[in-house]
PDB file of C-alpha atoms and ligand atoms in Angstrom:
ATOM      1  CA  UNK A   1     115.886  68.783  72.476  1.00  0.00           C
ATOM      2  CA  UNK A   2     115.883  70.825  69.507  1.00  0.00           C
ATOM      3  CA  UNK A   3     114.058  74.180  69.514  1.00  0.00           C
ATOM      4  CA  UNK A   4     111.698  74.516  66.289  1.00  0.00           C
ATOM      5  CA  UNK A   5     111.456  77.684  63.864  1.00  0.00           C
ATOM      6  CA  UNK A   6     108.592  78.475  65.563  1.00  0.00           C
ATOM      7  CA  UNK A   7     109.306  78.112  68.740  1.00  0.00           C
ATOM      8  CA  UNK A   8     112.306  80.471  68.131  1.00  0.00           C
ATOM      9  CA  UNK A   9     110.064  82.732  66.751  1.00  0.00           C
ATOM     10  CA  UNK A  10     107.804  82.816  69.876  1.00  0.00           C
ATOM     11  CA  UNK A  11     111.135  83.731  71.777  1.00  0.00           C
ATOM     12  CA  UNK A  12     112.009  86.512  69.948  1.00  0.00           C
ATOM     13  CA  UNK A  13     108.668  88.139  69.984  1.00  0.00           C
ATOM     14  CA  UNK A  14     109.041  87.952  73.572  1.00  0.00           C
ATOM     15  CA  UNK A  15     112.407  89.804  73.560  1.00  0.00           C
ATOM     16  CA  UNK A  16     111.747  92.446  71.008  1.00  0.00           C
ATOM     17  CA  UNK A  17     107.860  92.990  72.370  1.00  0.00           C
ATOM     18  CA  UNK A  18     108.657  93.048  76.477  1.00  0.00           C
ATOM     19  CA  UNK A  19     108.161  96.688  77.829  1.00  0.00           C
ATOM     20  CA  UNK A  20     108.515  98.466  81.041  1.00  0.00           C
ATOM     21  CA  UNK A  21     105.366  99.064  81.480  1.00  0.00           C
ATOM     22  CA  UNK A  22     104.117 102.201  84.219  1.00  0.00           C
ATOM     23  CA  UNK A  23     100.661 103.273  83.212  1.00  0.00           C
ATOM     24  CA  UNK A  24      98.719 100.577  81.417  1.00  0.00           C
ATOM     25  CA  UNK A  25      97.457  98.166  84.002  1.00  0.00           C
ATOM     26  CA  UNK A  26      94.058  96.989  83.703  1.00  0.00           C
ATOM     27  CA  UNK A  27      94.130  96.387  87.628  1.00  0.00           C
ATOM     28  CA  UNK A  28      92.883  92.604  86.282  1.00  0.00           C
ATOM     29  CA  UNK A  29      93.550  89.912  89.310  1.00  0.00           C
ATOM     30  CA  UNK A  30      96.830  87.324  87.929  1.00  0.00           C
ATOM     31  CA  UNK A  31      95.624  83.704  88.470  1.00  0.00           C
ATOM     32  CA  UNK A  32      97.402  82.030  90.830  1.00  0.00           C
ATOM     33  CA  UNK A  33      98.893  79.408  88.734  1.00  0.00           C
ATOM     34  CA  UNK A  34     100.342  82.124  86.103  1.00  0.00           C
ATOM     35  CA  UNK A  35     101.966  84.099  89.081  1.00  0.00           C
ATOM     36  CA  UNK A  36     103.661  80.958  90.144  1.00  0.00           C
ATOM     37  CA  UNK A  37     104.768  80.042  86.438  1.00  0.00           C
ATOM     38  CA  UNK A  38     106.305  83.203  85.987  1.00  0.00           C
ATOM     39  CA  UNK A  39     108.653  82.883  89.747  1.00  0.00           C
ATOM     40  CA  UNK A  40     108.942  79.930  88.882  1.00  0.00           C
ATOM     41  CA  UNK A  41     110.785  80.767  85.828  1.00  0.00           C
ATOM     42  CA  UNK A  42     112.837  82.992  87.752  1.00  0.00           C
ATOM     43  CA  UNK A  43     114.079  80.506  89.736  1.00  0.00           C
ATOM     44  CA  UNK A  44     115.067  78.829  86.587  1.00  0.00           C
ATOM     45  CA  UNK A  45     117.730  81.655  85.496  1.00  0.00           C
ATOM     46  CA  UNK A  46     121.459  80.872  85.615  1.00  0.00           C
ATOM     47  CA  UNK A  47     123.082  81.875  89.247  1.00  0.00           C
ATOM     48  CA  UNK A  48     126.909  81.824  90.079  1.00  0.00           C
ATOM     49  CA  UNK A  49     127.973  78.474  91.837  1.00  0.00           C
ATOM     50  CA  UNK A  50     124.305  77.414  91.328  1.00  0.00           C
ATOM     51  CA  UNK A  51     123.521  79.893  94.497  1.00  0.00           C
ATOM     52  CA  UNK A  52     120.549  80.757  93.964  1.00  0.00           C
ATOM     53  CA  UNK A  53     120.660  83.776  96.205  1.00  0.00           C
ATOM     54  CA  UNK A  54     117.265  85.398  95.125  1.00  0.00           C
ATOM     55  CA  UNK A  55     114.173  85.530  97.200  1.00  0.00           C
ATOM     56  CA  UNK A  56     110.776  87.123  95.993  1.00  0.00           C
ATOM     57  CA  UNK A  57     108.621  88.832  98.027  1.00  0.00           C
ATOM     58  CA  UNK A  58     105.145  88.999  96.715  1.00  0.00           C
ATOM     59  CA  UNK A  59     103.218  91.918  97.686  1.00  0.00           C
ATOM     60  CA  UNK A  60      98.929  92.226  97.274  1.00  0.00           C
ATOM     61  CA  UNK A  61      97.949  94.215 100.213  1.00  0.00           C
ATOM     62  CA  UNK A  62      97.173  97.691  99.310  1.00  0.00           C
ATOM     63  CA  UNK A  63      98.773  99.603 102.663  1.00  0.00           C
ATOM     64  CA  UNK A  64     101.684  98.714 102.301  1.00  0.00           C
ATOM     65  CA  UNK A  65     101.605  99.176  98.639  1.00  0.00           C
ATOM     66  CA  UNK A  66     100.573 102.720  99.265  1.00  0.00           C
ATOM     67  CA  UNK A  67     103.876 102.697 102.060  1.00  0.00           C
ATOM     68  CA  UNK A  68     106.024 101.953  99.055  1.00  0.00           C
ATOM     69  CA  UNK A  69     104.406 104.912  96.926  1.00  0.00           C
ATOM     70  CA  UNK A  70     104.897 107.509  99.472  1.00  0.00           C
ATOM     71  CA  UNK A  71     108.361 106.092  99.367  1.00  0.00           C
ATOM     72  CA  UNK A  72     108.405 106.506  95.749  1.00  0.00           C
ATOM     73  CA  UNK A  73     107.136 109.861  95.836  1.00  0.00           C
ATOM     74  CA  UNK A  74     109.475 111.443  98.238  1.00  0.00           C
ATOM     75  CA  UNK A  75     112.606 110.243  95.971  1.00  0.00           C
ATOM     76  CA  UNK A  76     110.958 111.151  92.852  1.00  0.00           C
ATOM     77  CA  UNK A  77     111.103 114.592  94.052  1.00  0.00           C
ATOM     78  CA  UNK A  78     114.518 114.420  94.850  1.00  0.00           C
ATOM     79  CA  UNK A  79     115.853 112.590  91.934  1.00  0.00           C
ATOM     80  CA  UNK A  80     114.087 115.127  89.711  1.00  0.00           C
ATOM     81  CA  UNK A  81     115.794 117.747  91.052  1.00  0.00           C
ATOM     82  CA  UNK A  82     119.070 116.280  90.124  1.00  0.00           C
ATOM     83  CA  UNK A  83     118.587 116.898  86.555  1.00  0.00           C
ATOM     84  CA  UNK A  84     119.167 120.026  84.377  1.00  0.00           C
ATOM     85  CA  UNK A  85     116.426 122.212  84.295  1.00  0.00           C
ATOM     86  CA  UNK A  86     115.086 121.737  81.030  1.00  0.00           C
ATOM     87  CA  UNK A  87     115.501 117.634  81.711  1.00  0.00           C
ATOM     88  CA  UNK A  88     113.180 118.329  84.539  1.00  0.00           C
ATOM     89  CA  UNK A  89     110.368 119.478  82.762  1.00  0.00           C
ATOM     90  CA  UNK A  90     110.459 116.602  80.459  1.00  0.00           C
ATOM     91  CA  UNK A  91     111.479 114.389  83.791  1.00  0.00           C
ATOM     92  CA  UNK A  92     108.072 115.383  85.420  1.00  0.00           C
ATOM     93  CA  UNK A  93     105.923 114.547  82.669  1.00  0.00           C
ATOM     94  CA  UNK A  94     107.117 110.920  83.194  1.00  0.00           C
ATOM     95  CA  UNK A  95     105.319 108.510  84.760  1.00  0.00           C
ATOM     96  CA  UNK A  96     107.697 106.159  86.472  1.00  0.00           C
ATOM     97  CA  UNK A  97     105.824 103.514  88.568  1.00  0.00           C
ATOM     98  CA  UNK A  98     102.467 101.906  88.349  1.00  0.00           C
ATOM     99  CA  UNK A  99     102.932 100.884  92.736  1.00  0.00           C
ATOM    100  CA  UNK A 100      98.902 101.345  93.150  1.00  0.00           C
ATOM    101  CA  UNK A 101      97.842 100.116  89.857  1.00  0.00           C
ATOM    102  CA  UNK A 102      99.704  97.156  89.409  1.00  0.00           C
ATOM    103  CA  UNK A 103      97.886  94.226  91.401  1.00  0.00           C
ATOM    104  CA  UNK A 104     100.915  92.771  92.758  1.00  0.00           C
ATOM    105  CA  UNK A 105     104.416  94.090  93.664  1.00  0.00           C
ATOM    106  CA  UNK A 106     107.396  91.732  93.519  1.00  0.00           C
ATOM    107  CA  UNK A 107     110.744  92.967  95.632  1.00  0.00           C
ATOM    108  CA  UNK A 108     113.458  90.292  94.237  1.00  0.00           C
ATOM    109  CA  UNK A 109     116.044  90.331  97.125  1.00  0.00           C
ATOM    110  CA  UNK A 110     119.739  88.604  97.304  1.00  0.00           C
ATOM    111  CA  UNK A 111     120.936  86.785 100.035  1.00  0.00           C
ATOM    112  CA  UNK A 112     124.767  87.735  99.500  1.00  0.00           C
ATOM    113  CA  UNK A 113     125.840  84.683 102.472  1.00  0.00           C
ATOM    114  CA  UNK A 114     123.423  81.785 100.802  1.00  0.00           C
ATOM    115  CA  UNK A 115     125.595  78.630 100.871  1.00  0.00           C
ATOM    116  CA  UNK A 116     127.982  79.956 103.322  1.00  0.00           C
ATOM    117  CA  UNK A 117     131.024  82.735 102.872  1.00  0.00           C
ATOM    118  CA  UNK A 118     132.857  80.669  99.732  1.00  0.00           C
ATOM    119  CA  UNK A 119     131.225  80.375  96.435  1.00  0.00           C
ATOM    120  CA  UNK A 120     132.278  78.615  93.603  1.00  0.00           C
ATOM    121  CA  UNK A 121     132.676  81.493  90.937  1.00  0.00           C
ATOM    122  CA  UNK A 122     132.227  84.108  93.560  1.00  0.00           C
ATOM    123  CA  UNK A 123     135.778  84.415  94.291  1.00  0.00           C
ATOM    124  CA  UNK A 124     137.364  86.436  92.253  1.00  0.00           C
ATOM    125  CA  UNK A 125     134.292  89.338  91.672  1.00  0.00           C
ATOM    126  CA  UNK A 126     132.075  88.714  94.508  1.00  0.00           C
ATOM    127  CA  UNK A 127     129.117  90.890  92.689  1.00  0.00           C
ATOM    128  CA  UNK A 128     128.612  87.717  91.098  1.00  0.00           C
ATOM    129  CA  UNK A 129     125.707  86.767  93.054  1.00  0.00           C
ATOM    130  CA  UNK A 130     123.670  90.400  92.832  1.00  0.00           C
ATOM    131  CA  UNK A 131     124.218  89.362  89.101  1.00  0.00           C
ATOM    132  CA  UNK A 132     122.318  86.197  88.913  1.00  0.00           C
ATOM    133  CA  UNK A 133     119.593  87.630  90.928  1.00  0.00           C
ATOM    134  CA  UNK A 134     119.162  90.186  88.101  1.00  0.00           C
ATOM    135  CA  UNK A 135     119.340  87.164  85.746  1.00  0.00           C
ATOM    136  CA  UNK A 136     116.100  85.649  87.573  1.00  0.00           C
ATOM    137  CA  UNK A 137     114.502  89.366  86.773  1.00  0.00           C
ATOM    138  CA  UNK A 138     115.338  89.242  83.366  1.00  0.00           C
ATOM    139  CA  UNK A 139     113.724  85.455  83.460  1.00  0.00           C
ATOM    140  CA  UNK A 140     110.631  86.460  85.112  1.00  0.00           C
ATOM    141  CA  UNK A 141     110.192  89.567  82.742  1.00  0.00           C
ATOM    142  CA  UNK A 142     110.414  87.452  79.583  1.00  0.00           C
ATOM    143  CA  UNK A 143     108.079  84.652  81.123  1.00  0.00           C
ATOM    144  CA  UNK A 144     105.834  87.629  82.558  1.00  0.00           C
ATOM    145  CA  UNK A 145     105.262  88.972  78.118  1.00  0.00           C
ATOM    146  CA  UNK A 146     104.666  85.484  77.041  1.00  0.00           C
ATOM    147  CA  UNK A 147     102.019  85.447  79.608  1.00  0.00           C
ATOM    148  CA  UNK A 148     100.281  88.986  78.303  1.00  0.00           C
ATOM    149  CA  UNK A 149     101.853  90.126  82.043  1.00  0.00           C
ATOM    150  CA  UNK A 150     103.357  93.907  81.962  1.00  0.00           C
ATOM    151  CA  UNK A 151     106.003  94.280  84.423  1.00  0.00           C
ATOM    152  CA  UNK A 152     107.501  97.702  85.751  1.00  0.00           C
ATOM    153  CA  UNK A 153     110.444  97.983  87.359  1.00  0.00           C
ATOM    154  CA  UNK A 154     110.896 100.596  90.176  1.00  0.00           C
ATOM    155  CA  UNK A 155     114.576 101.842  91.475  1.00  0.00           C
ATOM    156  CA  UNK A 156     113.894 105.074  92.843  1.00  0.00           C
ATOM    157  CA  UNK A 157     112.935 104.526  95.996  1.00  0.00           C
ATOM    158  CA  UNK A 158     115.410 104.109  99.350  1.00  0.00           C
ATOM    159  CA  UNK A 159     116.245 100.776 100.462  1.00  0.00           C
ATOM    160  CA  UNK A 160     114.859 101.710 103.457  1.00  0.00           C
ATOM    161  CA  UNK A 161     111.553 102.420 102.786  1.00  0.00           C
ATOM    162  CA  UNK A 162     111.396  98.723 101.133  1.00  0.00           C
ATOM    163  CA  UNK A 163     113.125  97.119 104.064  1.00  0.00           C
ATOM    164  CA  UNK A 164     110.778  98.475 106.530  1.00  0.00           C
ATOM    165  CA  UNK A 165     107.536  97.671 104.473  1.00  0.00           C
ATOM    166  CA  UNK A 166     108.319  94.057 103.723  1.00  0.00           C
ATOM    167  CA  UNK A 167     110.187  93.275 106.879  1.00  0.00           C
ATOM    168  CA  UNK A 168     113.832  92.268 105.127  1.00  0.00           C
ATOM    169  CA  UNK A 169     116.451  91.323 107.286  1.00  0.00           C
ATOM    170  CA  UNK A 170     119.560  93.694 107.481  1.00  0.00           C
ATOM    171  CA  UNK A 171     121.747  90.992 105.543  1.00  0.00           C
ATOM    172  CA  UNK A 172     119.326  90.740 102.730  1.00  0.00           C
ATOM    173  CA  UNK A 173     120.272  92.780  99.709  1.00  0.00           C
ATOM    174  CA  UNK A 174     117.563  94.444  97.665  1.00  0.00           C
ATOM    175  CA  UNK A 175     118.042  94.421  93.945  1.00  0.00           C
ATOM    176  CA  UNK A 176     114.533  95.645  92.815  1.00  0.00           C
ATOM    177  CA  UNK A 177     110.934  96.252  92.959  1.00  0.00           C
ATOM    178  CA  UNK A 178     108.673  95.390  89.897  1.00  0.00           C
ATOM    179  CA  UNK A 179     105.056  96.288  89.275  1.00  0.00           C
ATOM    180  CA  UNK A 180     103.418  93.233  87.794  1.00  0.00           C
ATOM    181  CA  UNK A 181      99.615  92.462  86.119  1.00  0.00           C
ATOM    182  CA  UNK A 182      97.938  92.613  83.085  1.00  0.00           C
ATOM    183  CA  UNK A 183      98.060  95.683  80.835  1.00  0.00           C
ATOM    184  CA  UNK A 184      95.896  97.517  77.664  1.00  0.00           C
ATOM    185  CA  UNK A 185      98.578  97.843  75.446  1.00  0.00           C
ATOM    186  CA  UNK A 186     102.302  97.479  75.231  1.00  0.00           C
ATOM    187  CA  UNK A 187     104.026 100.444  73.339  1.00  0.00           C
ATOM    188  CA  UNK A 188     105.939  99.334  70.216  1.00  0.00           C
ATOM    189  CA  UNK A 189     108.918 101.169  71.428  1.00  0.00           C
ATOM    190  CA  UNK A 190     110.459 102.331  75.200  1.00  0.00           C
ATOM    191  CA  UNK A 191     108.827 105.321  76.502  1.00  0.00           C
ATOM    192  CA  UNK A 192     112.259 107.194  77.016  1.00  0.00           C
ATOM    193  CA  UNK A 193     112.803 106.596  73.220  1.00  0.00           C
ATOM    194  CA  UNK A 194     109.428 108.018  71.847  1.00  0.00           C
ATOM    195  CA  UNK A 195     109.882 110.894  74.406  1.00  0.00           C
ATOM    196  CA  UNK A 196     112.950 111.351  72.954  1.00  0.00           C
ATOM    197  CA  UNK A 197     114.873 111.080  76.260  1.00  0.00           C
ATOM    198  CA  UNK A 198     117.299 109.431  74.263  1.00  0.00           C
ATOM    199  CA  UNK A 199     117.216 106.906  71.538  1.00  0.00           C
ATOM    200  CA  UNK A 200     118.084 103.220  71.169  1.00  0.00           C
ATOM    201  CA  UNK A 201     122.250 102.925  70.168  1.00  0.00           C
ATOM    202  CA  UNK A 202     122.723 101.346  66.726  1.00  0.00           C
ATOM    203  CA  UNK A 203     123.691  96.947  67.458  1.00  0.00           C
ATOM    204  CA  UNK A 204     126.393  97.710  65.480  1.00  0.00           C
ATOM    205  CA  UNK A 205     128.336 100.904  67.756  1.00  0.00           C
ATOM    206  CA  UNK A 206     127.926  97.782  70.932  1.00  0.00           C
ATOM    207  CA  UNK A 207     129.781  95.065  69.054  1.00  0.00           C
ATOM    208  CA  UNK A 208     133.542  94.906  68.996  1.00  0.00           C
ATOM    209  CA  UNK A 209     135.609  92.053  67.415  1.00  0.00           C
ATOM    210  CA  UNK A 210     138.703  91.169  69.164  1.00  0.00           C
ATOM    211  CA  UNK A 211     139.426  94.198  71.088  1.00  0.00           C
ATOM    212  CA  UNK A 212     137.556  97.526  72.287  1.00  0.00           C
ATOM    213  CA  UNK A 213     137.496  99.705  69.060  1.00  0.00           C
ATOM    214  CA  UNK A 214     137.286 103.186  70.337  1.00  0.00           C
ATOM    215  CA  UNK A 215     134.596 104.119  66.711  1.00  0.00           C
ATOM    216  CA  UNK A 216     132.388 101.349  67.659  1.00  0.00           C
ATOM    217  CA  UNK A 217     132.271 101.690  70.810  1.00  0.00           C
ATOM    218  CA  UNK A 218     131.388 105.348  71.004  1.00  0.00           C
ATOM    219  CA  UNK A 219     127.414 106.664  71.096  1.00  0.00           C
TER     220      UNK A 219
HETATM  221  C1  LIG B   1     117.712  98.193  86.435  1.00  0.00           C
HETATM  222  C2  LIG B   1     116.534  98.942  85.869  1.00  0.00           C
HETATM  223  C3  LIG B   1     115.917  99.911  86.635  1.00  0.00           C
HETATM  224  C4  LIG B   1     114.823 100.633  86.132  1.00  0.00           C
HETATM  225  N1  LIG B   1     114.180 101.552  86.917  1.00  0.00           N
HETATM  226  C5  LIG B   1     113.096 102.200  86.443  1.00  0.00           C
HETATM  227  C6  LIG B   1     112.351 103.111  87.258  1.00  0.00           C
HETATM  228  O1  LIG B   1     112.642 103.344  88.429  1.00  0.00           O
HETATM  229  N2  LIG B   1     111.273 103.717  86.729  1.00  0.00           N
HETATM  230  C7  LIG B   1     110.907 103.496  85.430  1.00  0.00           C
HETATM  231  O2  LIG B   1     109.924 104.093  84.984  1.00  0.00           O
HETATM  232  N3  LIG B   1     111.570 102.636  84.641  1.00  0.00           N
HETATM  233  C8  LIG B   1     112.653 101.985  85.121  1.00  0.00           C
HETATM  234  N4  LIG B   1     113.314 101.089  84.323  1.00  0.00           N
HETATM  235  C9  LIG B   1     112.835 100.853  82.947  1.00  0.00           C
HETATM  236  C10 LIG B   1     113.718 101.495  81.887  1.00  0.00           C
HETATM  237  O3  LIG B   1     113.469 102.865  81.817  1.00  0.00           O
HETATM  238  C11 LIG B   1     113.368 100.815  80.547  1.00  0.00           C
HETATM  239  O4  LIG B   1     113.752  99.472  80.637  1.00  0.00           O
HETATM  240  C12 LIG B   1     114.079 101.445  79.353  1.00  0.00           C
HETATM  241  O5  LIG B   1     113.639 102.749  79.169  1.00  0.00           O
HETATM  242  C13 LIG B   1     113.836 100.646  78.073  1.00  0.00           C
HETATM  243  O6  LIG B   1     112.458 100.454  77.885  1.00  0.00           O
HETATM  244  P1  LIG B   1     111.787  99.022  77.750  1.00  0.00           P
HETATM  245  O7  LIG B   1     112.108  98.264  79.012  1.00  0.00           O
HETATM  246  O8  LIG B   1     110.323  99.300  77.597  1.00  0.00           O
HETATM  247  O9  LIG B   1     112.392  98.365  76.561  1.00  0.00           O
HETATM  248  C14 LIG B   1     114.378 100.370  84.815  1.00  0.00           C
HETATM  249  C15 LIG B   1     115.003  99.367  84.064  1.00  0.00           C
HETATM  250  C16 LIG B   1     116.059  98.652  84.584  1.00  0.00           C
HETATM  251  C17 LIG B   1     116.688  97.557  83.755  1.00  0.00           C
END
């Protein structure tokens, strides 16, 4: 099956238009059927020995979405403080979840022991599998902007606080927690860039031909 100009097209809009998205949802309810295109999707995405080690964890009701936030909150505080002080003023101004807004929240775990202790392409770099489950993120965010969907992903927050929420098993690994629904806009550029946090890296310094070049590869 050959993919047409256009359909190309519609790809790369996808790529170059997807945003993390914190602070434009509309709070609009996702039809069941588009929430189930977009896992599904995920479940599509490439996985090491064809594991398959993601779960996803759908979440709609609003207590423990307001767990999570509290959760949120508390290492907020304490990640800001890590920065420089003049990063934290800028840091504070950010908005860096939309937990309450969004109408669902998806936690995409990893099941690190799926298909038993042995994995074919696991065996040499056994991170392999936490890997594809961030492939089946990637998946779902492209599939969530072709649907008009923002999603938002949120990493600072403890394990912890997710496991006890959602009820995940101590052998479950937690890769991340995404805001998901239907937004007013979605900003041309990152956030981070037009806040000048810091600014997208030139293609060109990322690709190397045949060996690490030391000019290229710097910032
Ligand atoms: C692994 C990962 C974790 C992230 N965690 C957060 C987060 O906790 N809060 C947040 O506001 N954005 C988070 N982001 C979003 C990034 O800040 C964003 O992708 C980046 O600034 C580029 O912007 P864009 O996704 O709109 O292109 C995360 C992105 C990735 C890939």
């Amino acid at each position: 099956m050959k993919i047409s100009e256009e359909e190309r097209n519609a790809v790369y809009k996808t790529i170059f238009s997807r945003r993390d998205v914190r602070s434009d949802f509309t709070g609009e309810e996702i039809p069941e059927n588009v929430l189930k295109r977009i896992l599904t999707a995920a479940h599509h995405a490439p996985s090491v020995g064809f594991m398959q080690p993601w779960d996803f964890i759908v979440v709609n009701d609003s207590l423990t979405k307001q767990k999570i936030k509290r959760g949120f909150d508390q290492a907020n505080l304490a990640s800001k403080a890590m920065f420089s002080e003049v990063k934290q003023t800028q840091y504070q101004q950010f908005k860096l979840e939309g937990i309450l807004e969004a109408p669902i929240g998806i936690c995409v775990t990893c099941d690190r022991e799926r298909n038993g202790p042995v994995v074919l392409g696991k065996t040499v770099k056994a991170e392999m599998d936490l890997y594809s489950a961030v492939c089946a993120i990637q998946n779902l965010w492209l599939a969530a902007r072709a649907e008009n969907l923002g999603v938002g992903w949120v990493s600072i927050i403890e394990d912890d606080i997710l496991r006890k929420a959602l009820n995940i098993p101590a052998n479950i690994e937690i890769i991340a927690y995404l805001c998901v629904g239907y937004v007013s806009q979605f900003k041309d550029k990152p956030e981070l860039e037009s806040a000048g946090w810091l600014p997208r890296r030139a293609v060109e310094k990322a690709i190397h031909y045949n060996k690490w070049s030391e000019e290229q590869g710097q910032q």
